[in-house]
CSV table of C-alpha atoms and ligand atoms in Angstrom, one decimal:
chain,number,residue,atom,x,y,z
B,16,MET,CA,137.7,20.7,-209.0
B,17,GLU,CA,140.5,20.0,-211.9
B,18,ASN,CA,140.2,17.7,-215.3
B,19,LEU,CA,143.2,16.9,-214.7
B,20,ILE,CA,146.6,16.8,-212.4
B,21,ILE,CA,149.6,15.3,-213.9
B,22,LEU,CA,152.2,15.3,-211.3
B,23,GLY,CA,156.2,15.3,-212.8
B,24,THR,CA,157.5,17.1,-215.4
B,25,GLY,CA,159.7,15.1,-217.0
B,26,CYS,CA,159.6,13.7,-221.0
B,27,ALA,CA,156.0,11.4,-219.4
B,28,GLY,CA,154.6,14.6,-217.4
B,29,LEU,CA,155.8,16.9,-220.3
B,30,THR,CA,154.2,15.3,-222.4
B,31,ALA,CA,150.7,13.7,-221.0
B,32,GLY,CA,150.3,18.0,-221.0
B,33,ILE,CA,150.9,18.9,-224.4
B,34,TYR,CA,148.2,15.6,-225.4
B,35,ALA,CA,145.7,16.9,-222.8
B,36,ALA,CA,146.5,21.0,-223.2
B,37,ARG,CA,145.8,20.4,-226.4
B,38,ALA,CA,142.4,18.2,-225.6
B,39,ASN,CA,140.8,20.8,-224.1
B,40,LEU,CA,141.2,19.0,-221.1
B,41,ASN,CA,143.0,22.5,-218.9
B,42,PRO,CA,145.8,20.4,-217.4
B,43,LEU,CA,147.7,21.2,-214.0
B,44,ILE,CA,151.0,19.8,-213.6
B,45,ILE,CA,152.7,19.8,-210.5
B,46,GLU,CA,156.4,19.5,-210.5
B,47,GLY,CA,158.1,19.3,-208.0
B,48,SER,CA,162.3,19.1,-206.8
B,49,GLN,CA,164.1,19.0,-210.1
B,50,PRO,CA,161.4,20.1,-213.1
B,51,GLY,CA,162.1,18.7,-216.1
B,52,GLY,CA,163.3,15.1,-214.4
B,53,GLN,CA,166.9,13.1,-215.3
B,54,LEU,CA,167.2,14.9,-218.4
B,55,THR,CA,168.2,18.4,-217.3
B,56,THR,CA,171.0,16.4,-215.8
B,57,THR,CA,172.0,15.1,-219.1
B,58,SER,CA,174.8,17.4,-221.0
B,59,GLU,CA,173.0,16.0,-224.5
B,60,VAL,CA,170.4,13.7,-225.3
B,61,GLU,CA,171.1,12.2,-228.7
B,62,ASN,CA,168.4,9.5,-229.3
B,63,PHE,CA,166.1,11.7,-229.4
B,64,PRO,CA,164.4,11.6,-232.3
B,65,GLY,CA,163.7,14.9,-234.7
B,66,PHE,CA,167.7,15.7,-233.2
B,67,PRO,CA,170.2,15.0,-235.8
B,68,GLU,CA,172.7,16.7,-234.4
B,69,GLY,CA,171.3,16.1,-231.0
B,70,VAL,CA,170.4,18.2,-228.8
B,71,ASP,CA,171.6,19.9,-224.7
B,72,GLY,CA,169.4,17.4,-222.2
B,73,TYR,CA,167.7,20.8,-220.2
B,74,GLU,CA,167.2,22.8,-223.3
B,75,LEU,CA,165.0,19.4,-225.0
B,76,MET,CA,163.0,20.0,-221.2
B,77,ASP,CA,162.7,23.8,-221.6
B,78,ARG,CA,160.8,22.9,-225.3
B,79,MET,CA,158.3,20.1,-224.0
B,80,ARG,CA,157.7,22.7,-221.3
B,81,LYS,CA,157.2,25.4,-223.7
B,82,GLN,CA,155.4,23.2,-226.2
B,83,ALA,CA,153.0,22.0,-223.6
B,84,GLU,CA,152.5,25.8,-221.8
B,85,ARG,CA,151.8,26.6,-225.5
B,86,PHE,CA,148.3,25.3,-225.0
B,87,GLY,CA,147.7,26.2,-222.1
B,88,THR,CA,149.1,23.9,-219.3
B,89,ARG,CA,148.9,25.4,-216.6
B,90,PHE,CA,152.1,24.3,-213.8
B,91,LYS,CA,152.0,24.8,-210.5
B,92,SER,CA,155.2,24.7,-207.7
B,93,ASP,CA,154.3,22.2,-204.9
B,94,TRP,CA,155.2,18.8,-203.2
B,95,ILE,CA,153.2,15.9,-203.0
B,96,GLU,CA,153.2,13.9,-200.2
B,97,SER,CA,149.5,12.0,-199.2
B,98,VAL,CA,147.4,10.8,-202.6
B,99,ASP,CA,143.7,10.1,-201.8
B,100,PHE,CA,142.5,8.3,-204.4
B,101,GLU,CA,139.2,6.9,-203.3
B,102,GLY,CA,135.7,8.0,-204.7
B,103,PRO,CA,135.3,9.9,-207.4
B,104,VAL,CA,137.4,13.6,-205.9
B,105,LYS,CA,140.9,12.8,-206.4
B,106,LYS,CA,143.1,14.4,-203.5
B,107,LEU,CA,146.7,15.4,-203.7
B,108,SER,CA,148.2,16.5,-200.5
B,109,SER,CA,151.6,18.7,-200.0
B,110,GLY,CA,150.9,19.1,-196.7
B,111,ASN,CA,149.8,23.1,-196.6
B,112,THR,CA,147.2,22.8,-200.0
B,113,THR,CA,144.5,19.6,-201.2
B,114,TYR,CA,143.6,19.5,-204.7
B,115,GLU,CA,141.4,18.2,-206.3
B,116,ALA,CA,141.2,16.6,-210.1
B,117,LYS,CA,138.6,14.5,-211.6
B,118,SER,CA,141.6,12.2,-213.2
B,119,ILE,CA,145.5,12.2,-212.8
B,120,ILE,CA,148.2,11.3,-214.2
B,121,ILE,CA,151.0,9.7,-212.3
B,122,ALA,CA,154.5,11.0,-213.9
B,123,THR,CA,157.6,10.8,-210.7
B,124,GLY,CA,159.9,9.5,-212.3
B,125,ALA,CA,163.0,7.7,-210.8
B,126,SER,CA,166.4,9.3,-209.1
B,127,PRO,CA,169.1,7.3,-209.8
B,128,LYS,CA,171.1,6.2,-206.7
B,129,PHE,CA,174.1,7.2,-206.3
B,130,LEU,CA,177.8,7.0,-203.7
B,131,ASN,CA,178.2,10.4,-201.4
B,132,VAL,CA,181.5,10.2,-202.2
B,133,PRO,CA,183.7,13.1,-202.6
B,134,GLY,CA,183.8,14.2,-206.2
B,135,GLU,CA,181.0,13.0,-207.5
B,136,GLN,CA,178.4,15.8,-207.8
B,137,GLU,CA,181.4,17.4,-208.6
B,138,MET,CA,182.2,15.6,-212.2
B,139,PHE,CA,178.0,14.5,-212.4
B,140,GLY,CA,177.1,15.6,-215.9
B,141,SER,CA,180.1,16.9,-218.2
B,142,LYS,CA,182.9,16.1,-216.4
B,143,GLY,CA,182.8,12.5,-216.6
B,144,VAL,CA,180.2,11.0,-214.0
B,145,SER,CA,177.1,9.8,-215.5
B,146,THR,CA,174.6,7.7,-214.5
B,147,CYS,CA,173.4,6.5,-218.2
B,148,ALA,CA,175.3,4.6,-220.2
B,149,THR,CA,172.4,5.1,-223.7
B,150,CYS,CA,172.6,9.2,-222.5
B,151,ASP,CA,176.2,9.4,-222.7
B,152,GLY,CA,177.9,7.0,-223.8
B,153,ALA,CA,178.7,8.1,-227.2
B,154,PHE,CA,181.6,10.2,-225.5
B,155,TYR,CA,183.5,7.6,-224.1
B,156,ARG,CA,184.8,7.1,-227.4
B,157,ASP,CA,187.6,4.9,-227.7
B,158,MET,CA,189.3,6.5,-223.4
B,159,GLU,CA,188.4,3.6,-220.9
B,160,VAL,CA,186.2,4.1,-218.3
B,161,VAL,CA,184.8,2.1,-214.9
B,162,VAL,CA,181.1,1.0,-214.5
B,163,ILE,CA,180.2,0.4,-210.5
B,164,GLY,CA,177.2,-2.2,-209.8
B,165,GLY,CA,176.8,-5.4,-209.8
B,166,GLY,CA,172.7,-5.5,-210.8
B,167,ASP,CA,171.6,-5.8,-214.2
B,168,SER,CA,171.5,-2.0,-214.7
B,169,ALA,CA,176.4,-2.4,-214.2
B,170,CYS,CA,175.9,-5.6,-217.3
B,171,GLU,CA,174.1,-3.5,-219.2
B,172,GLU,CA,175.9,-0.1,-218.8
B,173,ALA,CA,178.9,-2.3,-218.9
B,174,LEU,CA,177.1,-4.4,-222.3
B,175,PHE,CA,176.4,-1.1,-223.9
B,176,LEU,CA,180.1,0.4,-223.4
B,177,THR,CA,182.2,-1.3,-224.9
B,178,ARG,CA,180.7,-0.5,-227.6
B,179,PHE,CA,182.6,2.6,-227.9
B,180,CYS,CA,184.9,2.4,-224.3
B,181,SER,CA,188.4,0.8,-225.3
B,182,LYS,CA,187.9,-1.1,-221.6
B,183,VAL,CA,185.6,-1.2,-219.4
B,184,THR,CA,186.9,-1.1,-215.2
B,185,LEU,CA,183.4,-3.2,-213.9
B,186,ILE,CA,183.3,-3.0,-209.9
B,187,HIS,CA,181.7,-4.7,-207.2
B,188,ARG,CA,181.2,-4.7,-203.9
B,189,ARG,CA,181.5,-7.9,-203.5
B,190,GLU,CA,183.2,-11.5,-205.9
B,191,GLU,CA,179.4,-11.8,-207.1
B,192,LEU,CA,177.4,-9.6,-209.4
B,193,ARG,CA,173.4,-9.9,-208.5
B,194,ALA,CA,172.9,-10.3,-212.4
B,195,SER,CA,170.7,-12.1,-213.7
B,196,PRO,CA,173.0,-15.4,-214.9
B,197,ILE,CA,172.7,-14.7,-218.2
B,198,MET,CA,173.3,-11.2,-218.4
B,199,ALA,CA,176.0,-11.7,-215.8
B,200,GLU,CA,178.0,-14.7,-218.0
B,201,ARG,CA,177.8,-12.1,-221.0
B,202,THR,CA,178.9,-9.0,-218.8
B,203,LEU,CA,181.7,-11.4,-217.9
B,204,LYS,CA,182.8,-13.0,-220.9
B,205,HIS,CA,183.3,-9.9,-222.6
B,206,GLU,CA,187.2,-9.7,-223.7
B,207,LYS,CA,187.1,-5.6,-223.0
B,208,ILE,CA,185.3,-5.3,-220.1
B,209,GLU,CA,187.4,-6.1,-216.7
B,210,PRO,CA,185.4,-6.9,-213.0
B,211,ILE,CA,187.5,-6.0,-209.8
B,212,TRP,CA,185.9,-7.5,-206.6
B,213,ASN,CA,185.1,-7.2,-203.7
B,214,THR,CA,186.1,-3.1,-204.1
B,215,ILE,CA,184.5,-0.2,-203.4
B,216,VAL,CA,185.0,3.6,-204.8
B,217,GLU,CA,186.3,6.8,-202.2
B,218,ALA,CA,186.8,9.0,-204.0
B,219,MET,CA,186.3,9.7,-207.6
B,220,LEU,CA,189.4,12.2,-208.8
B,221,PRO,CA,189.9,15.3,-211.5
B,222,ASP,CA,192.1,16.6,-213.8
B,223,GLU,CA,193.3,20.3,-214.2
B,224,GLU,CA,190.3,21.4,-215.6
B,225,GLY,CA,188.1,19.2,-213.3
B,226,ASN,CA,187.4,16.7,-215.9
B,227,VAL,CA,187.5,13.0,-214.1
B,228,ARG,CA,190.6,12.0,-214.5
B,229,ALA,CA,190.8,8.3,-211.9
B,230,VAL,CA,188.2,7.2,-209.0
B,231,LYS,CA,190.2,6.0,-205.2
B,232,ILE,CA,189.4,2.8,-204.8
B,233,ARG,CA,190.1,0.4,-201.2
B,234,ASN,CA,190.0,-3.4,-201.7
B,235,ILE,CA,187.4,-5.0,-198.6
B,236,LYS,CA,189.3,-8.2,-198.0
B,237,ASP,CA,192.5,-6.2,-197.6
B,238,ASN,CA,191.7,-2.3,-197.1
B,239,THR,CA,194.2,-1.6,-199.7
B,240,GLU,CA,193.9,1.6,-201.1
B,241,SER,CA,194.7,2.1,-205.1
B,242,GLU,CA,193.7,4.8,-208.8
B,243,ILE,CA,192.4,3.3,-211.9
B,244,SER,CA,192.6,6.1,-214.8
B,245,CYS,CA,189.6,6.8,-216.4
B,246,LYS,CA,187.8,9.0,-218.2
B,247,GLY,CA,184.3,8.6,-217.2
B,248,VAL,CA,182.5,7.2,-214.5
B,249,PHE,CA,179.1,5.2,-215.2
B,250,ILE,CA,177.0,4.8,-211.7
B,251,ALA,CA,174.7,1.5,-211.5
B,252,ILE,CA,173.7,0.9,-208.4
B,253,GLY,CA,169.7,1.3,-209.4
B,254,HIS,CA,167.2,4.0,-209.3
B,255,THR,CA,164.8,4.3,-206.4
B,256,PRO,CA,161.3,5.2,-208.4
B,257,ASN,CA,159.4,8.5,-207.4
B,258,THR,CA,156.7,6.8,-205.5
B,259,ASN,CA,156.8,7.4,-201.6
B,260,PHE,CA,153.5,9.0,-201.2
B,261,ALA,CA,151.7,6.1,-203.2
B,262,GLU,CA,153.3,3.4,-200.8
B,263,GLY,CA,149.6,1.9,-199.2
B,264,VAL,CA,147.3,3.2,-202.1
B,265,LEU,CA,149.2,2.2,-205.2
B,266,ASP,CA,150.2,-1.9,-205.9
B,267,LEU,CA,154.2,-0.5,-205.9
B,268,ASN,CA,156.5,-4.0,-207.4
B,269,PRO,CA,159.1,-5.1,-204.5
B,270,PHE,CA,161.4,-2.6,-205.6
B,271,GLY,CA,158.9,0.8,-205.1
B,272,TYR,CA,157.8,0.8,-209.3
B,273,ILE,CA,153.7,1.3,-210.1
B,274,VAL,CA,152.6,-1.9,-211.2
B,275,PRO,CA,150.3,-1.2,-214.2
B,276,GLN,CA,146.8,-2.7,-213.8
B,277,GLY,CA,145.7,-4.9,-217.3
B,278,LYS,CA,147.4,-4.7,-220.7
B,279,SER,CA,147.2,-1.5,-220.4
B,280,MET,CA,151.0,-0.2,-219.3
B,281,VAL,CA,149.5,2.5,-217.9
B,282,ARG,CA,146.1,2.3,-216.0
B,283,THR,CA,146.0,1.6,-212.3
B,284,LYS,CA,143.9,0.0,-209.5
B,285,TYR,CA,141.9,3.4,-209.9
B,286,ASP,CA,139.9,4.7,-212.7
B,287,GLY,CA,140.9,7.8,-213.7
B,288,VAL,CA,144.4,7.2,-212.1
B,289,PHE,CA,146.9,6.6,-214.8
B,290,VAL,CA,150.8,6.4,-214.4
B,291,ALA,CA,153.1,7.3,-216.5
B,292,GLY,CA,156.3,7.0,-217.5
B,293,ASP,CA,159.7,5.8,-215.1
B,294,CYS,CA,157.9,5.3,-211.9
B,295,SER,CA,156.5,3.0,-213.2
B,296,ASP,CA,159.4,1.8,-216.1
B,297,PRO,CA,162.5,-0.3,-215.0
B,298,ASN,CA,163.0,-2.0,-218.3
B,299,TYR,CA,163.2,0.8,-220.6
B,300,ARG,CA,163.9,4.5,-218.4
B,301,GLN,CA,164.8,6.3,-222.1
B,302,ALA,CA,163.0,9.3,-222.4
B,303,VAL,CA,161.8,8.4,-225.9
B,304,THR,CA,160.2,5.7,-224.8
B,305,ALA,CA,158.2,7.7,-221.1
B,306,ALA,CA,157.3,10.2,-223.7
B,307,GLY,CA,155.3,7.5,-224.6
B,308,LEU,CA,153.8,6.1,-222.2
B,309,GLY,CA,153.7,10.1,-221.3
B,310,CYS,CA,150.9,10.0,-224.8
B,311,GLN,CA,148.8,7.1,-223.9
B,312,ALA,CA,148.3,7.8,-220.0
B,313,SER,CA,147.1,11.2,-221.4
B,314,LEU,CA,144.5,9.8,-224.3
B,315,GLU,CA,143.5,6.5,-222.0
B,316,ALA,CA,142.9,10.7,-219.2
B,317,GLU,CA,140.8,12.3,-222.2
B,318,ARG,CA,139.1,8.7,-222.8
B,319,TRP,CA,138.2,8.6,-219.7
B,320,LEU,CA,136.6,12.1,-218.2
B,321,PHE,CA,134.6,11.7,-221.6
B,322,ALA,CA,133.3,8.4,-220.7
B,323,GLN,CA,132.0,10.1,-217.5
B,324,GLU,CA,130.0,13.1,-219.1
B,325,THR,CA,132.1,14.9,-216.7
B,326,ILE,CA,133.0,17.7,-219.3
U,2,NAP,P1,169.5,-3.5,-208.4
U,2,NAP,O1,169.7,-5.6,-208.8
U,2,NAP,O2,169.3,-3.3,-207.1
U,2,NAP,O3,172.2,-3.7,-208.2
U,2,NAP,C1,171.9,-3.0,-207.6
U,2,NAP,C2,174.0,-3.4,-207.6
U,2,NAP,O4,174.5,-1.4,-207.2
U,2,NAP,C3,173.9,-4.0,-207.2
U,2,NAP,O5,174.6,-5.5,-207.4
U,2,NAP,C4,174.5,-3.5,-205.1
U,2,NAP,O6,175.3,-4.3,-204.3
U,2,NAP,C5,175.6,-2.5,-206.0
U,2,NAP,N1,175.3,-1.9,-204.6
U,2,NAP,C6,174.2,-1.2,-204.4
U,2,NAP,N2,174.1,0.4,-204.1
U,2,NAP,C7,176.2,0.4,-203.9
U,2,NAP,C8,176.5,1.3,-202.8
U,2,NAP,N3,176.4,2.2,-202.4
U,2,NAP,N4,177.9,1.3,-203.6
U,2,NAP,C9,178.6,0.2,-204.2
U,2,NAP,N5,177.2,-0.7,-204.9
U,2,NAP,C10,175.8,-0.4,-204.5
U,2,NAP,O7,169.8,-3.1,-209.6
U,2,NAP,P2,170.3,-2.7,-210.7
U,2,NAP,O8,170.9,-3.1,-212.0
U,2,NAP,O9,169.1,-1.3,-211.4
U,2,NAP,O10,168.5,-3.1,-210.7
U,2,NAP,C11,167.1,-3.3,-211.0
U,2,NAP,C12,165.5,-3.9,-210.5
U,2,NAP,O11,165.8,-3.4,-212.5
U,2,NAP,C13,166.2,-5.6,-211.0
U,2,NAP,O12,165.4,-6.3,-210.9
U,2,NAP,C14,167.4,-6.2,-211.8
U,2,NAP,O13,166.6,-7.9,-213.2
U,2,NAP,C15,166.1,-4.7,-212.8
U,2,NAP,N6,166.8,-5.0,-214.1
U,2,NAP,C16,166.8,-5.6,-215.3
U,2,NAP,C17,167.5,-5.0,-216.6
U,2,NAP,C18,166.9,-6.3,-217.9
U,2,NAP,O14,166.6,-7.1,-217.3
U,2,NAP,N7,168.1,-6.1,-218.6
U,2,NAP,C19,168.4,-3.8,-216.8
U,2,NAP,C20,168.4,-3.6,-215.8
U,2,NAP,C21,167.6,-4.0,-214.9
U,2,NAP,P3,174.7,-6.1,-203.7
U,2,NAP,O15,174.9,-7.1,-204.9
U,2,NAP,O16,176.3,-6.3,-203.1
U,2,NAP,O17,174.2,-5.7,-203.4
């Protein structure tokens, strides 16, 4: 039986791995379908402390992984489908294999939702399509961009982008924002933000070099089609936390995020089962906050294991 199994290899999971390995817990990390997590799809990370020149997202995650390996963290590639946290032996099942551990850290992250329109995946990352203004907004200084969505995330992204961009067009499929009134008011009042209502994006169009040059839109009331020129497209139609395996076992909020218990941000209702990063954090969703939560979860797991006197 393992001392500690960590699910996920994003910032939270790998940071938990570094701390747990240095505490001699000999952790096993199970990595799913996207090793390195969301940051591997970002070109440049400029806001992770310690990298004044910025760092490539993939490289940052590769460094974290090597740091975890250096202290003895082991990795296994598998996809966990169900969990059983009743009793002292926690069980994780991938269908073929059942893993057993004294303690667990869940750091499975969240996945941005996509529109699934032509051009979106081809230009995602360094070619103009993004799901994170905080990560990529500064690359669009003095340029025109569009944001898609009508919730708090879309408003937050649009407002953040006004710091850099000359114009932000907010494209929403209805004629009323879903965002909280204060966010909606702030957004609609902003002189750099132009909302376009009742409109969907049908395609993202490339220039000759394969970078975004425009979006093709359709007004769903009168069916008219047109194009909006832009250098960047920010999709902000929500995230889906990767928590399917925990349904019916852990407390999830209506959006599927695992709800931490008590004052701690990393405990769950099961002793010895901890949570960290974007799978339990709908608000901050930053590399550095996920890393911080991974650290907290690892320290809590270490203390809990020592309190059980099982290691
Ligand atoms: P959200 O509230 O679910 O909003 C998603 C938006 O995207 C909605 O306006 C929705 O349109 C639109 N949308 C969804 N699928 C679409 C599609 N296929 N095509 C076009 N548009 C689509 O998601 P969120 O904004 O990420 O917020 C999630 C939660 O986090 C919310 O509880 C939110 O309050 C919270 N949050 C809070 C803050 C903050 O307080 N600072 C910041 C960010 C998020 P419809 O409106 O037509 O459904």
